[in-house]
Coordinates of C-alpha atoms and ligand atoms in Angstrom, one line a residue:
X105 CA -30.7 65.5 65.3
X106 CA -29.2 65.5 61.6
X107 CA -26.5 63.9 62.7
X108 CA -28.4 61.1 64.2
X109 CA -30.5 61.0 61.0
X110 CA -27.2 61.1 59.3
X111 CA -25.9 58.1 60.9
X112 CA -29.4 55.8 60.3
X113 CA -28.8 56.2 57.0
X114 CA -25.5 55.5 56.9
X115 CA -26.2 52.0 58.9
X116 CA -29.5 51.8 56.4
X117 CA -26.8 52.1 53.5
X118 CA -24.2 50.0 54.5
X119 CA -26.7 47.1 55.6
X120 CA -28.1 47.3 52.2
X121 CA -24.9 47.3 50.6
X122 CA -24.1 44.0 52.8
X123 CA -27.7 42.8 51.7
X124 CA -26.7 43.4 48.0
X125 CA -23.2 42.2 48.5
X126 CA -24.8 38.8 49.6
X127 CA -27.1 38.7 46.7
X128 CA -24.5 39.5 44.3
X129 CA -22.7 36.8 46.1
X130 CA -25.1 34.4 45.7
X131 CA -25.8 35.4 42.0
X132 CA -22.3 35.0 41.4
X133 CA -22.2 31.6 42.9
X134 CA -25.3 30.6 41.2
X135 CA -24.1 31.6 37.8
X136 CA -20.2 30.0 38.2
X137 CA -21.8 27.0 39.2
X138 CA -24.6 26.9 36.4
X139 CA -21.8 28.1 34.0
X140 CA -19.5 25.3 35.0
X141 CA -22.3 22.3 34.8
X142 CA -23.2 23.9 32.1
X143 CA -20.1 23.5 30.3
X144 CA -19.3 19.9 30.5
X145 CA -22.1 18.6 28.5
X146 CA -24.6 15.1 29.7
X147 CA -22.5 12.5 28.1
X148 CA -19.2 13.5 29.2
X149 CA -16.5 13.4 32.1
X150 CA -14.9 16.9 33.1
X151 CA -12.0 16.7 35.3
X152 CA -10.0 19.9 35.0
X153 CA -9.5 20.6 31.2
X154 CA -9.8 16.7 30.1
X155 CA -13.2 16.1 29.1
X156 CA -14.0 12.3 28.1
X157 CA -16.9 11.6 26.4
X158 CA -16.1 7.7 25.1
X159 CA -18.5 5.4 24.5
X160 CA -21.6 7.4 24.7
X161 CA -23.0 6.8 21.5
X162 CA -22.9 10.6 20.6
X163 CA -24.0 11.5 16.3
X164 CA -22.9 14.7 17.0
X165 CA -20.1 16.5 19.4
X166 CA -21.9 17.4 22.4
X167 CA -22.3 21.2 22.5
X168 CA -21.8 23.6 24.3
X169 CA -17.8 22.7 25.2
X170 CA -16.1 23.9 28.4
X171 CA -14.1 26.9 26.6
X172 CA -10.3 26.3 27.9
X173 CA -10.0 22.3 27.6
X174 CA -7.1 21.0 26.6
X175 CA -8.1 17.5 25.4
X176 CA -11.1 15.8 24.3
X177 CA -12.0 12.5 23.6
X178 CA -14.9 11.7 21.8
X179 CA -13.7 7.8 20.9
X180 CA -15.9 5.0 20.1
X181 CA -19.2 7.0 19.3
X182 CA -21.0 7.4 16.3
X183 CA -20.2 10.5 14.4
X184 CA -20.4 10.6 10.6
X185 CA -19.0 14.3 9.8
X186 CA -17.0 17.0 11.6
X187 CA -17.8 20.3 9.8
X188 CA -17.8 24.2 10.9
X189 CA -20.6 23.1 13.1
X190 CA -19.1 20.7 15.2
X191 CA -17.1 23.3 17.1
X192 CA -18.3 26.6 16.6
X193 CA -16.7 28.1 19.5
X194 CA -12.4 28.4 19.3
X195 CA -10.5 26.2 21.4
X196 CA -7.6 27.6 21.4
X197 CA -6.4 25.5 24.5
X198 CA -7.3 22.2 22.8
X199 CA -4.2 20.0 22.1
X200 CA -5.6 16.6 21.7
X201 CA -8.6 15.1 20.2
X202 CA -9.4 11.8 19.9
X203 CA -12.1 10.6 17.7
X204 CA -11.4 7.3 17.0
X205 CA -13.5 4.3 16.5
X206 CA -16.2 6.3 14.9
X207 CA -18.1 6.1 11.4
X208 CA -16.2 9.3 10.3
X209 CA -16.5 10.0 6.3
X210 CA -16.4 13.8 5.8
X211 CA -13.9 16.0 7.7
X212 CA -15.0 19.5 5.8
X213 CA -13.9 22.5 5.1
X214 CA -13.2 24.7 8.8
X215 CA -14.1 21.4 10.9
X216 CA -10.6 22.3 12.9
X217 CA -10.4 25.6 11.7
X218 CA -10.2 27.1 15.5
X219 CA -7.9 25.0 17.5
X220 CA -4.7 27.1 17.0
X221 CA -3.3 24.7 19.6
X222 CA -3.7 21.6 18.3
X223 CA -0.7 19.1 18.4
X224 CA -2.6 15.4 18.6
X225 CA -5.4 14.2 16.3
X226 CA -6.4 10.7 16.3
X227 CA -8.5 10.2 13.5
X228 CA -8.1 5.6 13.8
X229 CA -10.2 3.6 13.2
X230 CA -12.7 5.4 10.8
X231 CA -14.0 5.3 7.3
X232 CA -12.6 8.8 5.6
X233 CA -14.2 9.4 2.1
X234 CA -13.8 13.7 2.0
X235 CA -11.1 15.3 4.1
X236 CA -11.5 19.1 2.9
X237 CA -7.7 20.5 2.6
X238 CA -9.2 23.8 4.5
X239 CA -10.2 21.1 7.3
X240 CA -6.8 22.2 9.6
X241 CA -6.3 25.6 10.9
X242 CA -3.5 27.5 8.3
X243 CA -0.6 27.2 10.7
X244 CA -1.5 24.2 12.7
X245 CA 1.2 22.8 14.8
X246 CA 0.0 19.2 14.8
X247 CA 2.3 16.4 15.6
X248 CA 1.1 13.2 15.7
X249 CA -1.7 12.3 13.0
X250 CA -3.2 9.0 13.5
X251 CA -5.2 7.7 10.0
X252 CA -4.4 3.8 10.9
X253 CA -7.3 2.1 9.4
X254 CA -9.0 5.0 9.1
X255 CA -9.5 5.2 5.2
X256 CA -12.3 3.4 3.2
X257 CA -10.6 3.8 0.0
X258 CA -7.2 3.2 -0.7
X259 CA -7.3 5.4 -3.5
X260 CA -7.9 8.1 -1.4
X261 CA -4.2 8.6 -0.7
X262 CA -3.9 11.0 -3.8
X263 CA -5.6 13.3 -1.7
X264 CA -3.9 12.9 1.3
X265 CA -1.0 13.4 -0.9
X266 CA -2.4 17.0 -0.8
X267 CA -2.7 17.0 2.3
X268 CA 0.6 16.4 3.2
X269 CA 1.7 18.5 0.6
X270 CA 0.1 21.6 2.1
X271 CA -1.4 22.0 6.0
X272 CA 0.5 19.8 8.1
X273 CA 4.1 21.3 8.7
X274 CA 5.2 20.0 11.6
X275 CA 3.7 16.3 11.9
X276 CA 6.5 14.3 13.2
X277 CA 4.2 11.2 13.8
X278 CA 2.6 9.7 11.1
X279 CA 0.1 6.5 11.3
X280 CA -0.9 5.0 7.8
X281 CA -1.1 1.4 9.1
X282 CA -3.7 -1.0 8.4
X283 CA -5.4 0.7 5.1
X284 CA -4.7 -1.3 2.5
X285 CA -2.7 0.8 0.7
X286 CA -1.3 -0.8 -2.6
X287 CA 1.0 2.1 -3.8
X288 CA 2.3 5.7 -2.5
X289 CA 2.7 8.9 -4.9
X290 CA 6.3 9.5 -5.7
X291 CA 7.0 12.3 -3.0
X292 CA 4.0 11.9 -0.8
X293 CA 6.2 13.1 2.4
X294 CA 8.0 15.6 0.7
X295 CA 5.9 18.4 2.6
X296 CA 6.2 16.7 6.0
X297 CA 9.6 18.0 6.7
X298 CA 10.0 16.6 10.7
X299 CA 8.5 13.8 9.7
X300 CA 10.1 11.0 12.0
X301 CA 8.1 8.2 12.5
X302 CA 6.2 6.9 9.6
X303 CA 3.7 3.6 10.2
X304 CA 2.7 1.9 7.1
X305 CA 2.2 -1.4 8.7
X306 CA -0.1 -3.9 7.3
X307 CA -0.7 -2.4 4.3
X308 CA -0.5 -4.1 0.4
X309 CA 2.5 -2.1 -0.8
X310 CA 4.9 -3.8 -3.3
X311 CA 7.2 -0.7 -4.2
X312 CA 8.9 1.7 -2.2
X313 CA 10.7 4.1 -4.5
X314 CA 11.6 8.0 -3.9
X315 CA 9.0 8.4 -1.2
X316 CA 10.7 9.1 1.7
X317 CA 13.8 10.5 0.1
X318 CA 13.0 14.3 1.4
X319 CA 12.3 13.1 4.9
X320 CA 15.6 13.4 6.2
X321 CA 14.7 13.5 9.8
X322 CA 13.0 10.1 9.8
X323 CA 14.2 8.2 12.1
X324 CA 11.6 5.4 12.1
X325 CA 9.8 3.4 9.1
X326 CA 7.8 0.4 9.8
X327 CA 6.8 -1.6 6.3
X328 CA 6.1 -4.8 7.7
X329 CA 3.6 -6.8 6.7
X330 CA 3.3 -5.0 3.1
X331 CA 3.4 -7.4 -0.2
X332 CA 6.7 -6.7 -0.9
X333 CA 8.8 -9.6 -3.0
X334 CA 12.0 -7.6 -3.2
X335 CA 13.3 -4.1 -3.0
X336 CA 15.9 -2.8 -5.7
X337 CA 19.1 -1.5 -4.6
X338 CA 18.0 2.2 -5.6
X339 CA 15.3 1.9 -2.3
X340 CA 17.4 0.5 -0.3
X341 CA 20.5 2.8 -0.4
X342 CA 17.8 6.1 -0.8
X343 CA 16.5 4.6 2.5
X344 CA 20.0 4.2 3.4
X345 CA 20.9 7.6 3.0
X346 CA 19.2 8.8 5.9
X347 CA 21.3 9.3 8.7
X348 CA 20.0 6.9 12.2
X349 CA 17.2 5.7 9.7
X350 CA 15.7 2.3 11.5
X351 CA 13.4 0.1 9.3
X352 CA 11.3 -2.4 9.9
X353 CA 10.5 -5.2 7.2
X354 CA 9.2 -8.6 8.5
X355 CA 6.0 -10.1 7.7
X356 CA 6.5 -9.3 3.6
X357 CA 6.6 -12.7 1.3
X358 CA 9.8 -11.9 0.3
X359 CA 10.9 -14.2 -2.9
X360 CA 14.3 -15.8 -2.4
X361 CA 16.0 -15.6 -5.9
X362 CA 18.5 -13.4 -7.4
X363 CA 16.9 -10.0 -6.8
X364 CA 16.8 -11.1 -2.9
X365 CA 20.8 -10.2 -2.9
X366 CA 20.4 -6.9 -2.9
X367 CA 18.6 -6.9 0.4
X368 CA 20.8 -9.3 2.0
X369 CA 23.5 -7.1 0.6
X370 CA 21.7 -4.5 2.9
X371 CA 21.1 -7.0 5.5
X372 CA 24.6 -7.4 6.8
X373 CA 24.8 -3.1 7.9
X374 CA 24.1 -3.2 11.4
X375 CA 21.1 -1.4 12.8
X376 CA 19.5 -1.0 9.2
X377 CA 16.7 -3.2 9.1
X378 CA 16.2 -3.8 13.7
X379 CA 14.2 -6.7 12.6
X380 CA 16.9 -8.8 10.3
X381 CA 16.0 -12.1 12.4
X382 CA 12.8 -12.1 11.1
X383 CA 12.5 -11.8 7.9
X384 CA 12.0 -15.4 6.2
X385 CA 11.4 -16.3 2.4
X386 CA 8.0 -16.7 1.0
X387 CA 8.9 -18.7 -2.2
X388 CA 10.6 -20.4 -4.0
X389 CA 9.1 -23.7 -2.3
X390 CA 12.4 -25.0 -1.2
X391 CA 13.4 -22.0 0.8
X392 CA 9.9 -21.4 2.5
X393 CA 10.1 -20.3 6.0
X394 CA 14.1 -19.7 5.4
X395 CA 15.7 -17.1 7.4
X396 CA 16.9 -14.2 4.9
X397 CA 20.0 -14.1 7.2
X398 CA 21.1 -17.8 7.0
X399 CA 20.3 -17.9 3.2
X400 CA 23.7 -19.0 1.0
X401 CA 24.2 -17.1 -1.8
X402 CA 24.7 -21.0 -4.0
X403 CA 20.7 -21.4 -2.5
X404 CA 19.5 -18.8 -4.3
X405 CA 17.6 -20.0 -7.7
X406 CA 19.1 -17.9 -10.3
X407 CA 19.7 -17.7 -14.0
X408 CA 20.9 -21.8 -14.7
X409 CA 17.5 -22.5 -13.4
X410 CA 15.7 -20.0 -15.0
X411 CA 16.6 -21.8 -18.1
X412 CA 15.1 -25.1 -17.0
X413 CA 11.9 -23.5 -15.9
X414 CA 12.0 -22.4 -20.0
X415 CA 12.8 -25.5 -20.7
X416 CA 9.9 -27.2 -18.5
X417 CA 7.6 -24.3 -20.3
X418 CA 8.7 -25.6 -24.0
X419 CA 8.6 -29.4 -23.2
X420 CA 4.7 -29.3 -24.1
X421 CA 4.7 -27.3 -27.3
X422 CA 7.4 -30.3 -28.6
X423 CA 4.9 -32.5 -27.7
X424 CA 2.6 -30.5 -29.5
X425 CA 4.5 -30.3 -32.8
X426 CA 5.1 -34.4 -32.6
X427 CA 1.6 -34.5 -32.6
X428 CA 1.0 -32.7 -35.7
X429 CA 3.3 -34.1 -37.4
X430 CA 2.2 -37.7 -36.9
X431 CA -1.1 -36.2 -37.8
X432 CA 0.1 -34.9 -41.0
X433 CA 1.9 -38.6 -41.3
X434 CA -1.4 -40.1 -41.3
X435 CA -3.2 -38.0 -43.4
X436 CA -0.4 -38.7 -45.9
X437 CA -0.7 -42.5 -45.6
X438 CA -4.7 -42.0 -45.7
X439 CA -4.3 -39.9 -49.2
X440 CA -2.2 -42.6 -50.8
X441 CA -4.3 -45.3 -49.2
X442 CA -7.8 -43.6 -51.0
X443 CA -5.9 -43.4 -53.9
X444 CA -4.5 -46.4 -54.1
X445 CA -6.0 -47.4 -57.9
X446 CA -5.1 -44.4 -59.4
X447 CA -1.2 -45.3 -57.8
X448 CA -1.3 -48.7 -59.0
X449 CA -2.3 -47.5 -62.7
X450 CA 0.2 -44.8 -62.3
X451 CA 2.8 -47.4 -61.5
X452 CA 1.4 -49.5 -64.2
X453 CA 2.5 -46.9 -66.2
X454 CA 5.7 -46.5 -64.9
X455 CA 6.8 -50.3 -65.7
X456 CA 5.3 -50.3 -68.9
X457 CA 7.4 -47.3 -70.1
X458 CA 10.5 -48.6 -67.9
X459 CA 10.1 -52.3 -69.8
X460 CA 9.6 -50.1 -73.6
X461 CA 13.0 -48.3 -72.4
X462 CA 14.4 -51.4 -71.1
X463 CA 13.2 -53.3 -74.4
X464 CA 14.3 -50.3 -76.7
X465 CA 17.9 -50.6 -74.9
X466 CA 18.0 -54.0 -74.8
X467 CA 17.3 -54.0 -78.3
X468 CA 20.6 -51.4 -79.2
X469 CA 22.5 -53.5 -76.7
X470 CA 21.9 -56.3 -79.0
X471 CA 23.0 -54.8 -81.8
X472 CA 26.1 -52.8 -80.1
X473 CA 27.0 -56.8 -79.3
X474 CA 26.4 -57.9 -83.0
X475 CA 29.6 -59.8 -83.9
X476 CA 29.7 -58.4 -87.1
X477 CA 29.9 -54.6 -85.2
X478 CA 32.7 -56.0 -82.8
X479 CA 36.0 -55.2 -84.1
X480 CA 34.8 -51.5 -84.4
X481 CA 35.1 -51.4 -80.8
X482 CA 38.3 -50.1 -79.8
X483 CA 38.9 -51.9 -76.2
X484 CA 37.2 -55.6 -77.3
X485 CA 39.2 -57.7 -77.3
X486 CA 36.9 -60.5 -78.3
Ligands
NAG1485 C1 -25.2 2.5 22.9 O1 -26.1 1.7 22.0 C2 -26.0 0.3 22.3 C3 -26.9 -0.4 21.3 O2 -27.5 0.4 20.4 C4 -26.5 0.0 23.7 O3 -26.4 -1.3 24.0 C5 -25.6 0.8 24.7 O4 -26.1 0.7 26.0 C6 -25.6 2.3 24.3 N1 -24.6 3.0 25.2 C7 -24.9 4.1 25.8 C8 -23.8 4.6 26.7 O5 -25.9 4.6 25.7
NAG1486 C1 -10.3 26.7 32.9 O1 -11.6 26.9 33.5 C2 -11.7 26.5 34.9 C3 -13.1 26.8 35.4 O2 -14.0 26.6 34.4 C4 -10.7 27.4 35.7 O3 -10.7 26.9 37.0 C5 -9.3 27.1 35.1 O4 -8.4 28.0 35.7 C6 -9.3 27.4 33.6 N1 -8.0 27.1 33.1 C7 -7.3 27.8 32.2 C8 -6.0 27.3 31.7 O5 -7.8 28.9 31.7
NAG1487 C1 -23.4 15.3 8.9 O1 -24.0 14.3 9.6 C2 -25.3 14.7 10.1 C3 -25.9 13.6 10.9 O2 -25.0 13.1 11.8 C4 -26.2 15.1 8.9 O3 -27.4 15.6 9.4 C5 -25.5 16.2 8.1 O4 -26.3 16.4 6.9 C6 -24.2 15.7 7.6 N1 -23.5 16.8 6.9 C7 -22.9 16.6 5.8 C8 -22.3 17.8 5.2 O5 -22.9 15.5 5.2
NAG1488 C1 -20.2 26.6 7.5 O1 -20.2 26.1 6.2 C2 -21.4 26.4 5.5 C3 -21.2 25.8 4.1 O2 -20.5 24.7 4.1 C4 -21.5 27.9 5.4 O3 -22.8 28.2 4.7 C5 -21.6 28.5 6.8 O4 -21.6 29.9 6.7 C6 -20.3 28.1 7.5 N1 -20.4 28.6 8.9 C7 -19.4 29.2 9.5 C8 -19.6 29.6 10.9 O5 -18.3 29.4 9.0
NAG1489 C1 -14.0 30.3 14.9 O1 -14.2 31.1 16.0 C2 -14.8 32.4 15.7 C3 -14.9 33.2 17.0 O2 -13.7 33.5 17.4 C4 -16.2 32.1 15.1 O3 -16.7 33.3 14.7 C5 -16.0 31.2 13.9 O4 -17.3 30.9 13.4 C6 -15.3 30.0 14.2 N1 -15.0 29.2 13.0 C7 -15.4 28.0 12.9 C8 -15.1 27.3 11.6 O5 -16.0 27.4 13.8
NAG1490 C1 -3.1 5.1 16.2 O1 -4.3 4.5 16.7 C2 -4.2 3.1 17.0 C3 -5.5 2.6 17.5 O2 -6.5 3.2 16.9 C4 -3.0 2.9 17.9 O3 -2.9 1.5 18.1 C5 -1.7 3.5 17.4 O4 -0.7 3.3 18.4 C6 -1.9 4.9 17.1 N1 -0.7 5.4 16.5 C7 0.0 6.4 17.0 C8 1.2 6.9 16.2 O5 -0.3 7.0 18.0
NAG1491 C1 -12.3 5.8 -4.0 O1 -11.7 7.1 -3.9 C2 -11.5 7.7 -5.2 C3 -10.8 9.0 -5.0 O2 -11.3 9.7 -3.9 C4 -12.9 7.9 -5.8 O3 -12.7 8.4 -7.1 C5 -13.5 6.6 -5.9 O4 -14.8 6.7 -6.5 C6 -13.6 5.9 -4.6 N1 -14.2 4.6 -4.7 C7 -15.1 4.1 -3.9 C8 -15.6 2.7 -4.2 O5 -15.6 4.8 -3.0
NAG1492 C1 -4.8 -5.2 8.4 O1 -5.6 -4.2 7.7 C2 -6.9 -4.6 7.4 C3 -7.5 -3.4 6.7 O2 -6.8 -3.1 5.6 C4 -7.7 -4.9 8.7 O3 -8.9 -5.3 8.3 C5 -6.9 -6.0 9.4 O4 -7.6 -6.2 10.7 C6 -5.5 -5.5 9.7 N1 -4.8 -6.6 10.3 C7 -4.2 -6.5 11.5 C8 -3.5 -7.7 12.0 O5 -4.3 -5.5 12.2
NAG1493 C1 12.1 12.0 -6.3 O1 11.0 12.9 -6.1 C2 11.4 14.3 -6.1 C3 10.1 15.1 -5.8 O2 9.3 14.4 -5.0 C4 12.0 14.6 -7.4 O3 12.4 16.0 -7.4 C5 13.2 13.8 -7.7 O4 13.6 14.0 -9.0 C6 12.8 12.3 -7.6 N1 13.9 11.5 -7.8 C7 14.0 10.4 -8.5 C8 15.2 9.6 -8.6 O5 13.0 10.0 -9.2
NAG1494 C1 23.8 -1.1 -4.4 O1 24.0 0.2 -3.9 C2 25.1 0.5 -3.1 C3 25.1 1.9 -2.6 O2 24.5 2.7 -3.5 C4 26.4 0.2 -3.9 O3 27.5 0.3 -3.1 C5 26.3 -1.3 -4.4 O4 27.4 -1.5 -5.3 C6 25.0 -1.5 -5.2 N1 24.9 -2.9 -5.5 C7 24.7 -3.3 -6.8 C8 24.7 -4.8 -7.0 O5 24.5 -2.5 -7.7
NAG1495 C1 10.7 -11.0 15.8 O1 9.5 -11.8 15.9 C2 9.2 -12.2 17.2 C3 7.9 -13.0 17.1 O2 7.1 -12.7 16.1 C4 9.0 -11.0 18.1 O3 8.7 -11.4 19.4 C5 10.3 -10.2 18.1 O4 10.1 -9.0 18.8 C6 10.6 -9.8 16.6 N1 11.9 -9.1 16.6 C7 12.1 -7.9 16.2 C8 13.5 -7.3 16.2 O5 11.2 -7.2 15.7

């Protein structure tokens, strides 16, 4: 009797263990599947560990993230700041964020402080006023840094410089393109020591000197379309000087004189300067649109003409002293003309006291030539 009591409950047990294992099932499945609609937020596409959320006219990155992504992109919205709020759970899987194409100004203090893993941050397109130095995790490992047109203030380079200078070790990829950059700190780079590509395209640079001459694993500089005239022979043998270094230099107005011979000096080493064909003269007039290749060395304007241009730049201030002179003429002529009376009495004067002398010697020449005086003279032989 026990033992059939015995067994109900054992079938009772195990039925309500199945019961409860399907329940926990079910719980289980509910949660996983809340969880994981949970984690890829409204606006965004989650496939795998790429979530996309372009376009969506976010202020704000969506919250809460799946945990292990690996790359995000949060391009063309409308986000302002990144700060410790933007992502306050780690990532430590993410490698690539793009947030591109956004109003960006402040990038504070912590904003990346918990991706460990990242190696790609696209930061185009943008109008950076703040980037806090603490912004990057300590011992980041990013690679490719992408600020092309992403500053609103040229001047804000100086504190880049810092940048540079102190979080990002291993950056090998460096965009600086398109912000109006007009100079470069001496020794911007130095910290960026695997720096191999460096994009400073379309920018208003005119000098180049001692900023890349750390970076000797560059293997890749693109200047062109800078406001560069010339470049001394000092930047173009530091640049030179590292090994496999390709640069790129069309699109600058460069000014075809004697400073130009440097370059073409440089010119002539093969697979120096990749783009050689294209770089053309800006001025002088003559030489417009001239390939910096094909110039002649006797085409270049040089010191002789430099002398004519003085002399073109003197011709008017001869002009000028004619014309005071002739002034100074007529003023003359003017004085004695006003005073014409008082010159007449004055010459008056003159004749009378030349005829009184005249008269007085006319009158001792009479008597030297009295007859009676004659023979005292020694050669007359009258
Ligand atoms: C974003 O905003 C613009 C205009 O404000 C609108 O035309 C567009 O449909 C919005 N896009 C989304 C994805 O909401
Ligand atoms: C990421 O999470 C998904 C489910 O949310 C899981 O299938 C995948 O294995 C996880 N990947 C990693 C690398 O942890
Ligand atoms: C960041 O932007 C949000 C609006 O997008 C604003 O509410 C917040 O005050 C800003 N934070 C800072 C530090 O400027
Ligand atoms: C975020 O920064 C603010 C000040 O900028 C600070 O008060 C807050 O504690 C920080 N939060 C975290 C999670 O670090
Ligand atoms: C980084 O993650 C830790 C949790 O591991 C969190 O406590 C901290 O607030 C996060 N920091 C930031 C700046 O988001
Ligand atoms: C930086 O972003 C721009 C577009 O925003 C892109 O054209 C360029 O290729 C990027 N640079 C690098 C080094 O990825
Ligand atoms: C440009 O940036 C510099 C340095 O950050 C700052 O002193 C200056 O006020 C900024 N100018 C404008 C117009 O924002
Ligand atoms: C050059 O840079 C300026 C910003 O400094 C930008 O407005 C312009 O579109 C850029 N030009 C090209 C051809 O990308
Ligand atoms: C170039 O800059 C480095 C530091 O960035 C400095 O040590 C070096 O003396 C400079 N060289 C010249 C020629 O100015
Ligand atoms: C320019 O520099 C190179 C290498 O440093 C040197 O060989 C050459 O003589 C220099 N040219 C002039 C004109 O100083
Ligand atoms: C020279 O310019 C032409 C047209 O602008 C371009 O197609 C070509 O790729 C350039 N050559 C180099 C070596 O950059």
């Amino acid at each position: 009797m026990s033992n059939v009591g015995l067994l109900r409950l054992l079938q009772l047990q195990t039925k309500q263990r199945s019961m409860c294992n399907l329940t926990l099932c079910l719980l289980l499945f509910l949660t996983s599947s809340c969880s994981s609609l949970s984690t890829c937020p409204a606006q965004c596409l989650c496939e795998s560990t790429v979530v996309n959320c372009e376009s969506q006219n976010l202020t704000s990155v969506p919250q809460p993230l799946p945990e292990n992504i690996t790359t995000l992109n949060l391009n063309g919205n409308r986000i302002l700041n990144l700060s410790n709020a933007s992502f306050p759970r780690p990532l430590v899987h993410l490698t690539h964020l793009y947030v591109s194409g956004n109003q960006l100004q402040e990038l504070d203090s912590m904003a990346f402080q918990n991706f460990s893993s990242l190696r790609l941050l696209d930061l185009s397109d943008n109008r950076i006023l703040h980037f806090s130095i603490e912004a990057l995790h300590q011992d980041n490992k990013i690679e490719v840094l992408n600020f092309s047109k992403s500053l609103r203030n040229h001047s804000y380079i100086g504190v880049l410089a810092r940048l540079f200078h102190h979080s990002l070790p291993k950056v090998s990829r460096l965009d600086l393109s398109n912000n109006d950059l007009v100079f470069l700190p001496e020794g911007i780079f130095t910290g960026l020591s695997e720096l191999s590509l460096l994009d400073l395209r379309n920018n208003s640079l005119v000098s180049f000197r001692n900023v890349t001459s750390q970076n000797k694993a560059l293997k890749e500089l693109d200047l062109r379309d800078n406001a560069f005239k010339a470049l001394p022979n000092e930047t173009l043998s530091e640049l030179y000087s590292i090994p496999n270094l390709r640069v790129r230099l069309a699109g600058n107005p460069w000014r075809c004189d004697c400073d130009i011979e440097y370059l073409l000096f440089w010119l002539e080493k093969q697979d120096f300067v990749t783009d050689r064909l294209n770089l053309t003269c800006a001025s002088p007039r003559e030489l417009k649109h001239v390939q910096l290749v094909h110039l002649e060395h006797s085409q270049l304007p040089c010191w002789s003409d430099n002398v004519d241009e003085l002399n073109r730049v003197l011709e008017p201030s001869y002009v000028f002293l004619g014309l005071v002179l002739a002034l100074i003429g007529v003023i003359f002529l003017l004085v004695l003309y006003l005073n014409r009376k008082g010159i007449k009495r004055w010459m008056y004067n003159i004749r009378d006291a030349c005829r009184d002398h005249m008269e007085g010697y006319h009158y001792r020449y009479e008597i030297n030539s009295d007859p009676g005086l004659a023979n005292l003279s020694p050669n007359s032989d009258v």
